[in-house]
């Protein structure tokens, strides 16, 4: 039951990369259209038994920090900054990273000193140390899939092909 009977029902077509990205980031906004915290309109779902998200220092003493983001259970953020993003379960972000307007699906591992912006990272991707995604349109389009609106999709297969090219 919706808490406000006058409110428009919430529905999103997430059939495109942009729509999927926008719908996820809307949930992390200050006042999302779908209020997942409305106790009068509970969302019923299966919750995997995971430890709570953890924010830890890196070796230099910088703390993991998030702003306007959703961080799922099992995530660890070590000495990095995450802004306006959605982290699905068991995401690991290593030290010195900047994550902005990103959707990281379950079990993504982000190496040290990465910068991820305006992207969707597919399940179980391993982002190599120092990788920059979402800052150079030409490079993003060459390595990954980049939409007309500038959202970058990264999959394991794309990362594998990139690694093979670099080894040649």
PDB file of C-alpha atoms in Angstrom:
ATOM      1  CA  UNK A   1       0.000   0.000   0.000  1.00  0.00           C
ATOM      2  CA  UNK A   2       1.290   3.428  -0.919  1.00  0.00           C
ATOM      3  CA  UNK A   3       1.530   5.790   2.057  1.00  0.00           C
ATOM      4  CA  UNK A   4       0.073   8.721   0.093  1.00  0.00           C
ATOM      5  CA  UNK A   5      -3.005   7.631  -1.879  1.00  0.00           C
ATOM      6  CA  UNK A   6      -2.759  10.815  -3.997  1.00  0.00           C
ATOM      7  CA  UNK A   7       0.813  10.085  -5.090  1.00  0.00           C
ATOM      8  CA  UNK A   8       1.551   8.844  -8.582  1.00  0.00           C
ATOM      9  CA  UNK A   9       2.576   5.174  -8.616  1.00  0.00           C
ATOM     10  CA  UNK A  10       6.312   4.690  -9.049  1.00  0.00           C
ATOM     11  CA  UNK A  11       7.344   3.003 -12.272  1.00  0.00           C
ATOM     12  CA  UNK A  12      10.495   3.230 -14.381  1.00  0.00           C
ATOM     13  CA  UNK A  13      11.311   1.688 -17.734  1.00  0.00           C
ATOM     14  CA  UNK A  14      14.937   0.648 -17.295  1.00  0.00           C
ATOM     15  CA  UNK A  15      15.354  -0.818 -20.760  1.00  0.00           C
ATOM     16  CA  UNK A  16      18.279   1.422 -21.709  1.00  0.00           C
ATOM     17  CA  UNK A  17      21.632   1.992 -20.057  1.00  0.00           C
ATOM     18  CA  UNK A  18      20.764   5.629 -19.285  1.00  0.00           C
ATOM     19  CA  UNK A  19      17.379   4.737 -17.800  1.00  0.00           C
ATOM     20  CA  UNK A  20      18.912   2.011 -15.622  1.00  0.00           C
ATOM     21  CA  UNK A  21      21.698   4.350 -14.456  1.00  0.00           C
ATOM     22  CA  UNK A  22      19.271   7.229 -13.737  1.00  0.00           C
ATOM     23  CA  UNK A  23      16.787   5.005 -11.861  1.00  0.00           C
ATOM     24  CA  UNK A  24      19.552   3.681  -9.602  1.00  0.00           C
ATOM     25  CA  UNK A  25      21.067   7.097  -8.926  1.00  0.00           C
ATOM     26  CA  UNK A  26      17.626   8.545  -8.192  1.00  0.00           C
ATOM     27  CA  UNK A  27      17.394   6.123  -5.255  1.00  0.00           C
ATOM     28  CA  UNK A  28      20.579   7.679  -3.827  1.00  0.00           C
ATOM     29  CA  UNK A  29      19.305  11.257  -4.152  1.00  0.00           C
ATOM     30  CA  UNK A  30      18.264  13.269  -1.095  1.00  0.00           C
ATOM     31  CA  UNK A  31      14.547  13.007  -1.947  1.00  0.00           C
ATOM     32  CA  UNK A  32      14.078  10.064  -4.322  1.00  0.00           C
ATOM     33  CA  UNK A  33      10.745   9.534  -6.036  1.00  0.00           C
ATOM     34  CA  UNK A  34      10.646   6.042  -4.518  1.00  0.00           C
ATOM     35  CA  UNK A  35      11.170   6.388  -0.782  1.00  0.00           C
ATOM     36  CA  UNK A  36      12.617   3.034   0.255  1.00  0.00           C
ATOM     37  CA  UNK A  37      12.507   4.178   3.889  1.00  0.00           C
ATOM     38  CA  UNK A  38       8.735   4.805   4.000  1.00  0.00           C
ATOM     39  CA  UNK A  39       7.560   2.454   6.771  1.00  0.00           C
ATOM     40  CA  UNK A  40       3.963   2.770   5.561  1.00  0.00           C
ATOM     41  CA  UNK A  41       4.899   1.318   2.185  1.00  0.00           C
ATOM     42  CA  UNK A  42       7.483  -1.408   2.851  1.00  0.00           C
ATOM     43  CA  UNK A  43       9.480  -3.047   0.110  1.00  0.00           C
ATOM     44  CA  UNK A  44       9.478  -6.783   0.619  1.00  0.00           C
ATOM     45  CA  UNK A  45      12.576  -8.538  -0.632  1.00  0.00           C
ATOM     46  CA  UNK A  46      14.997 -11.298   0.230  1.00  0.00           C
ATOM     47  CA  UNK A  47      17.944  -9.969   2.209  1.00  0.00           C
ATOM     48  CA  UNK A  48      21.140 -11.967   1.879  1.00  0.00           C
ATOM     49  CA  UNK A  49      22.870 -12.440   5.217  1.00  0.00           C
ATOM     50  CA  UNK A  50      25.971 -10.248   4.865  1.00  0.00           C
ATOM     51  CA  UNK A  51      28.055  -8.217   7.278  1.00  0.00           C
ATOM     52  CA  UNK A  52      27.349  -4.473   7.288  1.00  0.00           C
ATOM     53  CA  UNK A  53      29.233  -2.161   4.971  1.00  0.00           C
ATOM     54  CA  UNK A  54      32.630  -1.158   6.330  1.00  0.00           C
ATOM     55  CA  UNK A  55      34.588   2.070   5.821  1.00  0.00           C
ATOM     56  CA  UNK A  56      38.250   1.783   6.774  1.00  0.00           C
ATOM     57  CA  UNK A  57      41.485   3.753   6.636  1.00  0.00           C
ATOM     58  CA  UNK A  58      44.117   3.136   4.046  1.00  0.00           C
ATOM     59  CA  UNK A  59      47.768   2.976   5.081  1.00  0.00           C
ATOM     60  CA  UNK A  60      48.135   6.761   4.877  1.00  0.00           C
ATOM     61  CA  UNK A  61      45.245   7.248   7.313  1.00  0.00           C
ATOM     62  CA  UNK A  62      42.638   8.429   4.784  1.00  0.00           C
ATOM     63  CA  UNK A  63      39.177   7.186   5.707  1.00  0.00           C
ATOM     64  CA  UNK A  64      36.671   5.618   3.343  1.00  0.00           C
ATOM     65  CA  UNK A  65      33.782   8.049   2.869  1.00  0.00           C
ATOM     66  CA  UNK A  66      30.479   8.210   1.007  1.00  0.00           C
ATOM     67  CA  UNK A  67      28.089  11.071   0.265  1.00  0.00           C
ATOM     68  CA  UNK A  68      24.543  10.735  -1.120  1.00  0.00           C
ATOM     69  CA  UNK A  69      25.077   7.062  -1.904  1.00  0.00           C
ATOM     70  CA  UNK A  70      23.545   3.663  -1.226  1.00  0.00           C
ATOM     71  CA  UNK A  71      26.029   1.100   0.066  1.00  0.00           C
ATOM     72  CA  UNK A  72      24.890  -2.513   0.442  1.00  0.00           C
ATOM     73  CA  UNK A  73      25.962  -5.096   2.962  1.00  0.00           C
ATOM     74  CA  UNK A  74      29.310  -6.760   2.517  1.00  0.00           C
ATOM     75  CA  UNK A  75      30.927  -3.693   0.911  1.00  0.00           C
ATOM     76  CA  UNK A  76      34.338  -2.429   2.033  1.00  0.00           C
ATOM     77  CA  UNK A  77      35.545   1.072   1.167  1.00  0.00           C
ATOM     78  CA  UNK A  78      39.164   1.674   2.089  1.00  0.00           C
ATOM     79  CA  UNK A  79      40.479   5.236   2.026  1.00  0.00           C
ATOM     80  CA  UNK A  80      38.374   6.255  -0.979  1.00  0.00           C
ATOM     81  CA  UNK A  81      35.577   8.710  -1.711  1.00  0.00           C
ATOM     82  CA  UNK A  82      32.220   7.584  -3.133  1.00  0.00           C
ATOM     83  CA  UNK A  83      29.717  10.274  -4.185  1.00  0.00           C
ATOM     84  CA  UNK A  84      26.167   9.940  -5.582  1.00  0.00           C
ATOM     85  CA  UNK A  85      26.604   6.239  -6.321  1.00  0.00           C
ATOM     86  CA  UNK A  86      24.987   2.865  -5.716  1.00  0.00           C
ATOM     87  CA  UNK A  87      27.115  -0.046  -4.497  1.00  0.00           C
ATOM     88  CA  UNK A  88      25.499  -3.464  -4.670  1.00  0.00           C
ATOM     89  CA  UNK A  89      26.499  -6.243  -2.212  1.00  0.00           C
ATOM     90  CA  UNK A  90      30.127  -7.298  -1.728  1.00  0.00           C
ATOM     91  CA  UNK A  91      31.733  -4.416  -3.628  1.00  0.00           C
ATOM     92  CA  UNK A  92      35.347  -3.733  -2.634  1.00  0.00           C
ATOM     93  CA  UNK A  93      36.879  -0.304  -3.293  1.00  0.00           C
ATOM     94  CA  UNK A  94      40.577  -0.117  -2.512  1.00  0.00           C
ATOM     95  CA  UNK A  95      42.560   2.961  -1.460  1.00  0.00           C
ATOM     96  CA  UNK A  96      42.871   6.318  -3.230  1.00  0.00           C
ATOM     97  CA  UNK A  97      39.811   5.901  -5.491  1.00  0.00           C
ATOM     98  CA  UNK A  98      37.210   8.477  -6.478  1.00  0.00           C
ATOM     99  CA  UNK A  99      33.823   7.052  -7.443  1.00  0.00           C
ATOM    100  CA  UNK A 100      31.208   9.552  -8.684  1.00  0.00           C
ATOM    101  CA  UNK A 101      27.743   8.883 -10.133  1.00  0.00           C
ATOM    102  CA  UNK A 102      28.458   5.190 -10.580  1.00  0.00           C
ATOM    103  CA  UNK A 103      26.465   1.981 -10.244  1.00  0.00           C
ATOM    104  CA  UNK A 104      28.642  -0.961  -9.164  1.00  0.00           C
ATOM    105  CA  UNK A 105      26.883  -4.319  -9.358  1.00  0.00           C
ATOM    106  CA  UNK A 106      27.566  -7.189  -6.921  1.00  0.00           C
ATOM    107  CA  UNK A 107      31.108  -8.407  -6.306  1.00  0.00           C
ATOM    108  CA  UNK A 108      32.881  -5.615  -8.196  1.00  0.00           C
ATOM    109  CA  UNK A 109      36.487  -5.148  -7.089  1.00  0.00           C
ATOM    110  CA  UNK A 110      38.089  -1.740  -7.723  1.00  0.00           C
ATOM    111  CA  UNK A 111      41.883  -1.558  -7.589  1.00  0.00           C
ATOM    112  CA  UNK A 112      43.812   1.269  -5.961  1.00  0.00           C
ATOM    113  CA  UNK A 113      43.922   4.790  -7.438  1.00  0.00           C
ATOM    114  CA  UNK A 114      40.967   4.349  -9.808  1.00  0.00           C
ATOM    115  CA  UNK A 115      38.580   7.082 -10.912  1.00  0.00           C
ATOM    116  CA  UNK A 116      35.098   5.973 -11.995  1.00  0.00           C
ATOM    117  CA  UNK A 117      32.526   8.517 -13.152  1.00  0.00           C
ATOM    118  CA  UNK A 118      29.096   8.203 -14.823  1.00  0.00           C
ATOM    119  CA  UNK A 119      29.359   4.453 -15.308  1.00  0.00           C
ATOM    120  CA  UNK A 120      27.729   1.095 -14.696  1.00  0.00           C
ATOM    121  CA  UNK A 121      30.164  -1.672 -13.766  1.00  0.00           C
ATOM    122  CA  UNK A 122      28.803  -5.174 -14.362  1.00  0.00           C
ATOM    123  CA  UNK A 123      28.777  -7.976 -11.794  1.00  0.00           C
ATOM    124  CA  UNK A 124      32.127  -9.382 -10.636  1.00  0.00           C
ATOM    125  CA  UNK A 125      34.268  -7.029 -12.727  1.00  0.00           C
ATOM    126  CA  UNK A 126      37.812  -6.476 -11.510  1.00  0.00           C
ATOM    127  CA  UNK A 127      38.839  -2.897 -12.277  1.00  0.00           C
ATOM    128  CA  UNK A 128      42.637  -2.773 -12.549  1.00  0.00           C
ATOM    129  CA  UNK A 129      44.704  -0.430 -10.404  1.00  0.00           C
ATOM    130  CA  UNK A 130      44.871   3.123 -11.758  1.00  0.00           C
ATOM    131  CA  UNK A 131      42.049   2.737 -14.298  1.00  0.00           C
ATOM    132  CA  UNK A 132      40.113   5.885 -15.231  1.00  0.00           C
ATOM    133  CA  UNK A 133      36.579   5.484 -16.591  1.00  0.00           C
ATOM    134  CA  UNK A 134      34.171   8.265 -17.527  1.00  0.00           C
ATOM    135  CA  UNK A 135      36.611  11.137 -18.022  1.00  0.00           C
ATOM    136  CA  UNK A 136      37.738  10.699 -21.644  1.00  0.00           C
ATOM    137  CA  UNK A 137      34.907  10.127 -24.138  1.00  0.00           C
ATOM    138  CA  UNK A 138      37.116   8.811 -26.951  1.00  0.00           C
ATOM    139  CA  UNK A 139      39.047   6.428 -24.726  1.00  0.00           C
ATOM    140  CA  UNK A 140      35.859   5.174 -23.050  1.00  0.00           C
ATOM    141  CA  UNK A 141      34.195   4.521 -26.431  1.00  0.00           C
ATOM    142  CA  UNK A 142      37.284   2.650 -27.662  1.00  0.00           C
ATOM    143  CA  UNK A 143      37.619   0.426 -24.577  1.00  0.00           C
ATOM    144  CA  UNK A 144      34.023  -0.015 -23.406  1.00  0.00           C
ATOM    145  CA  UNK A 145      30.455   0.880 -24.410  1.00  0.00           C
ATOM    146  CA  UNK A 146      29.708   4.612 -24.115  1.00  0.00           C
ATOM    147  CA  UNK A 147      26.149   5.853 -24.658  1.00  0.00           C
ATOM    148  CA  UNK A 148      25.255   9.097 -26.421  1.00  0.00           C
ATOM    149  CA  UNK A 149      24.605  10.655 -23.003  1.00  0.00           C
ATOM    150  CA  UNK A 150      28.088   9.665 -21.860  1.00  0.00           C
ATOM    151  CA  UNK A 151      27.241   6.762 -19.550  1.00  0.00           C
ATOM    152  CA  UNK A 152      29.914   4.046 -19.728  1.00  0.00           C
ATOM    153  CA  UNK A 153      29.118   0.340 -19.398  1.00  0.00           C
ATOM    154  CA  UNK A 154      31.949  -1.981 -18.357  1.00  0.00           C
ATOM    155  CA  UNK A 155      31.640  -5.779 -18.466  1.00  0.00           C
ATOM    156  CA  UNK A 156      34.078  -8.576 -17.625  1.00  0.00           C
ATOM    157  CA  UNK A 157      34.380  -9.457 -21.311  1.00  0.00           C
ATOM    158  CA  UNK A 158      35.336  -5.867 -22.194  1.00  0.00           C
ATOM    159  CA  UNK A 159      37.982  -5.863 -19.468  1.00  0.00           C
ATOM    160  CA  UNK A 160      39.321  -9.221 -20.663  1.00  0.00           C
ATOM    161  CA  UNK A 161      39.647  -7.948 -24.254  1.00  0.00           C
ATOM    162  CA  UNK A 162      41.363  -4.799 -23.006  1.00  0.00           C
ATOM    163  CA  UNK A 163      43.865  -6.891 -21.039  1.00  0.00           C
ATOM    164  CA  UNK A 164      44.593  -9.063 -24.092  1.00  0.00           C
ATOM    165  CA  UNK A 165      45.255  -5.939 -26.212  1.00  0.00           C
ATOM    166  CA  UNK A 166      47.604  -4.529 -23.587  1.00  0.00           C
ATOM    167  CA  UNK A 167      49.568  -7.790 -23.415  1.00  0.00           C
ATOM    168  CA  UNK A 168      50.311  -7.715 -27.158  1.00  0.00           C
TER     169      UNK A 168
END
